[in-house]
Tab-separated table of C-alpha atoms in Angstrom:
chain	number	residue	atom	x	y	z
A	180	UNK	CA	139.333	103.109	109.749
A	181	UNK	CA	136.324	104.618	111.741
A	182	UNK	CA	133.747	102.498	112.025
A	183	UNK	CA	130.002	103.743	112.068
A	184	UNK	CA	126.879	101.740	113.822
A	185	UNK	CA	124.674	101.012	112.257
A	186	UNK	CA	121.227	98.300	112.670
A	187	UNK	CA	122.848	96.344	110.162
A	188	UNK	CA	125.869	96.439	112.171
A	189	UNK	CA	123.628	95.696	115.312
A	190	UNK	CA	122.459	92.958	114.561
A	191	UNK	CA	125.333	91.219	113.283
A	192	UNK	CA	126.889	91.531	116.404
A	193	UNK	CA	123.891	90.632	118.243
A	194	UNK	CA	123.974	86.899	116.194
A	195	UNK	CA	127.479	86.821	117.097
A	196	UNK	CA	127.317	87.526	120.519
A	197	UNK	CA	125.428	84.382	120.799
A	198	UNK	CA	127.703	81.869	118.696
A	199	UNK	CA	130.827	83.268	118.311
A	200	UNK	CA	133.789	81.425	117.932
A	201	UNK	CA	137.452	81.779	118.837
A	202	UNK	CA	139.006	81.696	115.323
A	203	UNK	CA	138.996	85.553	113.456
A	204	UNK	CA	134.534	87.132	113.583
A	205	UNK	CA	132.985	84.657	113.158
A	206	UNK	CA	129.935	81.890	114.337
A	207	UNK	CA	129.150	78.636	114.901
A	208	UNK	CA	126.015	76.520	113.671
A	209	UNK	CA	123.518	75.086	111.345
A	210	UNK	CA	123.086	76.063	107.716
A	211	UNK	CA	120.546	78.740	107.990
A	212	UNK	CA	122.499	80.782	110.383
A	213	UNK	CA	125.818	80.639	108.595
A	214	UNK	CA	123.788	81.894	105.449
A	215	UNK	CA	122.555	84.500	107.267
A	216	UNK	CA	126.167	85.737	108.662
A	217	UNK	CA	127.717	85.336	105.523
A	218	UNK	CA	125.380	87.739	104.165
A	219	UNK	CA	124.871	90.090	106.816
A	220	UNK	CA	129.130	90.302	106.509
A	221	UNK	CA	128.597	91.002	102.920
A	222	UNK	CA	126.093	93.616	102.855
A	223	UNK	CA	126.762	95.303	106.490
A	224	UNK	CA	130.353	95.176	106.410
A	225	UNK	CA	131.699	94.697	102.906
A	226	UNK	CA	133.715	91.571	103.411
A	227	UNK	CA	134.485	90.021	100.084
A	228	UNK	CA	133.252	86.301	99.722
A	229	UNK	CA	136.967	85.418	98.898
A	230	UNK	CA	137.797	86.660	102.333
A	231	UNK	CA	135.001	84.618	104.429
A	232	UNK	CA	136.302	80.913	105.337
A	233	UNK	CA	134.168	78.023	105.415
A	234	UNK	CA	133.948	75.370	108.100
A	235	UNK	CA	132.157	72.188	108.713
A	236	UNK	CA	129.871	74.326	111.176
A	237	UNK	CA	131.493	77.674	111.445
A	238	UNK	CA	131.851	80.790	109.366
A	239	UNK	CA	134.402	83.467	109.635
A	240	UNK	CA	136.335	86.248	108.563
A	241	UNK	CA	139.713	87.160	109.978
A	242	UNK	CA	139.887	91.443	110.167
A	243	UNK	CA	141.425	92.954	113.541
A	244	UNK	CA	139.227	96.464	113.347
A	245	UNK	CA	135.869	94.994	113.200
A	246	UNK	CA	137.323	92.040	115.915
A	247	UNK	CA	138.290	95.116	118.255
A	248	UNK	CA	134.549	96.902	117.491
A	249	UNK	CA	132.475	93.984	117.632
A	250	UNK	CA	134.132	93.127	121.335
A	251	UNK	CA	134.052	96.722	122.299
A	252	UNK	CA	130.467	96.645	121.256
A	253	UNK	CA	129.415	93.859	123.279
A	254	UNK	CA	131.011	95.025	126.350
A	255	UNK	CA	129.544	98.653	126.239
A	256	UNK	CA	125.854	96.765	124.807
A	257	UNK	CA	124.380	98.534	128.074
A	258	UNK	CA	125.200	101.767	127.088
A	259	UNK	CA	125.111	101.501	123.320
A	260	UNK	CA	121.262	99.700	122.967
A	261	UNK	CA	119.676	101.298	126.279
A	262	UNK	CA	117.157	103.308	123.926
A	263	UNK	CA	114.684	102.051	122.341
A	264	UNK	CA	115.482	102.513	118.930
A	265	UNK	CA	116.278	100.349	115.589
A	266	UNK	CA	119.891	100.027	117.000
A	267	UNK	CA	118.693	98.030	120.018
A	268	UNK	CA	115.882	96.545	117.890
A	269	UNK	CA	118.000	95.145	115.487
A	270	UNK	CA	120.971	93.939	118.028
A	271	UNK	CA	118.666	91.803	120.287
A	272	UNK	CA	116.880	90.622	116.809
A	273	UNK	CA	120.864	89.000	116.047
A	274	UNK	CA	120.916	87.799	119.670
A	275	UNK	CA	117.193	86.030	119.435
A	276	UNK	CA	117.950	84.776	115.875
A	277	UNK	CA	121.445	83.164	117.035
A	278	UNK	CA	120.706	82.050	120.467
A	279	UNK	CA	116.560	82.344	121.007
A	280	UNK	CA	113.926	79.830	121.163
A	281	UNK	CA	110.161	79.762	122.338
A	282	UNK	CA	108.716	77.626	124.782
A	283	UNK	CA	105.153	77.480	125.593
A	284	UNK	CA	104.875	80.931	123.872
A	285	UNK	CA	107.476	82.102	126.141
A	286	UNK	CA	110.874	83.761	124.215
A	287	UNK	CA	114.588	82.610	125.816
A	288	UNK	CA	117.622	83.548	125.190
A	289	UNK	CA	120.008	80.745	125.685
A	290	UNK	CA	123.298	82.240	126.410
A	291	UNK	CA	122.495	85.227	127.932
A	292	UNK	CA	124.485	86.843	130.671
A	293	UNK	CA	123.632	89.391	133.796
A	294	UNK	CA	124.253	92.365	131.335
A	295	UNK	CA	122.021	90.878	128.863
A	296	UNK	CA	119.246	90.635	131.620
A	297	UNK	CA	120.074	94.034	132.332
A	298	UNK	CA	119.754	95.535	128.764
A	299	UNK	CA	116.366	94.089	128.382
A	300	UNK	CA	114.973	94.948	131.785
A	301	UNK	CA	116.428	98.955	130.803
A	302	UNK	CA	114.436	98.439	127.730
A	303	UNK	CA	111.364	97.926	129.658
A	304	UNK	CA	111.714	93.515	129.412
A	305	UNK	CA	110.643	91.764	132.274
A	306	UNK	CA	113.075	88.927	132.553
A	307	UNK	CA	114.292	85.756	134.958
A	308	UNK	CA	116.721	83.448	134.416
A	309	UNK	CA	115.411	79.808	134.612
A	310	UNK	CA	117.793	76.662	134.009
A	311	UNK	CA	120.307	79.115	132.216
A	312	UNK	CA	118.114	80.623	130.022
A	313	UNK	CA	116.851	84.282	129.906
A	314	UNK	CA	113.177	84.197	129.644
A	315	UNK	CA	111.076	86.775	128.586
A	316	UNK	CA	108.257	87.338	130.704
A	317	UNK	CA	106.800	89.791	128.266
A	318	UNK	CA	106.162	88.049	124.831
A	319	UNK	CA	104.292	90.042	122.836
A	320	UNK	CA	105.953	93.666	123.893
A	321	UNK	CA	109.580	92.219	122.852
A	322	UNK	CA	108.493	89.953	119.772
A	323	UNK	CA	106.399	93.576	118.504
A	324	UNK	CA	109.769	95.121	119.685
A	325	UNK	CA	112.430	92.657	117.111
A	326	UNK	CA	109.919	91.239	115.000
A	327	UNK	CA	110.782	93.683	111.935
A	328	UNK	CA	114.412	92.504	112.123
A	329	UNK	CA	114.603	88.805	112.531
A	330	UNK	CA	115.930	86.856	109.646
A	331	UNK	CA	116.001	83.107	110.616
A	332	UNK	CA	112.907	81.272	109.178
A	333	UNK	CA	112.383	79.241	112.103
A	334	UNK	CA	112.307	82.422	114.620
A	335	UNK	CA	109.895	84.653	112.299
A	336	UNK	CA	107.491	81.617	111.724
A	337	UNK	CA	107.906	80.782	115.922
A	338	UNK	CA	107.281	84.532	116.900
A	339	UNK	CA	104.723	85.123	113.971
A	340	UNK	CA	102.620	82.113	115.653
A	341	UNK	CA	102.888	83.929	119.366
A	342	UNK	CA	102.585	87.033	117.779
A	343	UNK	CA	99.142	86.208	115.986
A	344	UNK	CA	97.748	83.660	118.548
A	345	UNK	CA	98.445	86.247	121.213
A	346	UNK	CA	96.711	89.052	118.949
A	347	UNK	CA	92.979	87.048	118.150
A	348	UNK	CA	93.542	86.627	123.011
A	349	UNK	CA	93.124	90.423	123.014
A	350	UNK	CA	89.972	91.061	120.567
């Protein structure tokens, strides 16, 4: 089975990345963002609904391919999402919708590691870590950057606020 990328792909890794759990592909969390993986498994990857399993606060799928990819993925993320492009776009869109915030119109990404830092500072992010969290020192370019491909409600309504606040500072 040969697997093709594509943004649909990227971001579902990207919401993985950030919430994954140990059990099969799959996430951890609230109701929102388990609706959102089932889906995005649906659609992107053609997983049945009879195949995804159902936890308390977890979501998954058990299929040893996409396991393999996904991992493969995350490890080469460097390499794969250096350009800008609607691949990287839509993979840190997953990451911010899984494991973002906003505080004092400032994005973070919660669990982010050194090669996260990295892949945003290629794609032109300034970025510091600050108690554990990734923030983004440059709002508006990387919320104009993912905007198009977030899908949690909370996160488009947070970054629509920053995005439109910061847009009536520069007129």
């Amino acid at each position: 089975m040969k697997i093709k990328n594509t943004p649909q792909l990227a971001y579902l890794i990207g919401l993985w990345k950030g919430r994954r759990i140990s059990k099969g592909i799959g996430i951890r969390g609230s109701g929102e963002i388990r609706e959102i993986f089932l889906k995005e498994c649906m659609k992107a990857l053609k997983i049945p609904p009879e195949k995804m399993q159902l936890g308390e606060d977890e979501v998954f799928f058990y299929h040893s391919v996409y396991r393999k990819y996904f991992e493969e993925t995350e490890k080469n993320q460097v390499d794969l999402f250096r350009k800008r492009n609607n691949y990287s776009a839509s993979y840190l869109a997953g990451m911010f919708d899984s494991c973002g915030g906003i505080e004092k119109d400032t994005p973070y990404l919660a669990h982010a590691s050194y090669q996260d830092q990295m892949l945003m500072e290629l794609l032109g992010f300034r970025t510091r870590f600050k108690k554990g969290k990734l923030v983004i020192l440059t709002p508006r370019e990387f919320i104009a950057f993912v905007k198009d491909f977030l899908k949690h409600s909370d996160i488009k309504k947070k970054t629509a606020l920053i995005w439109s606040g910061n847009e009536r500072d520069h007129h």
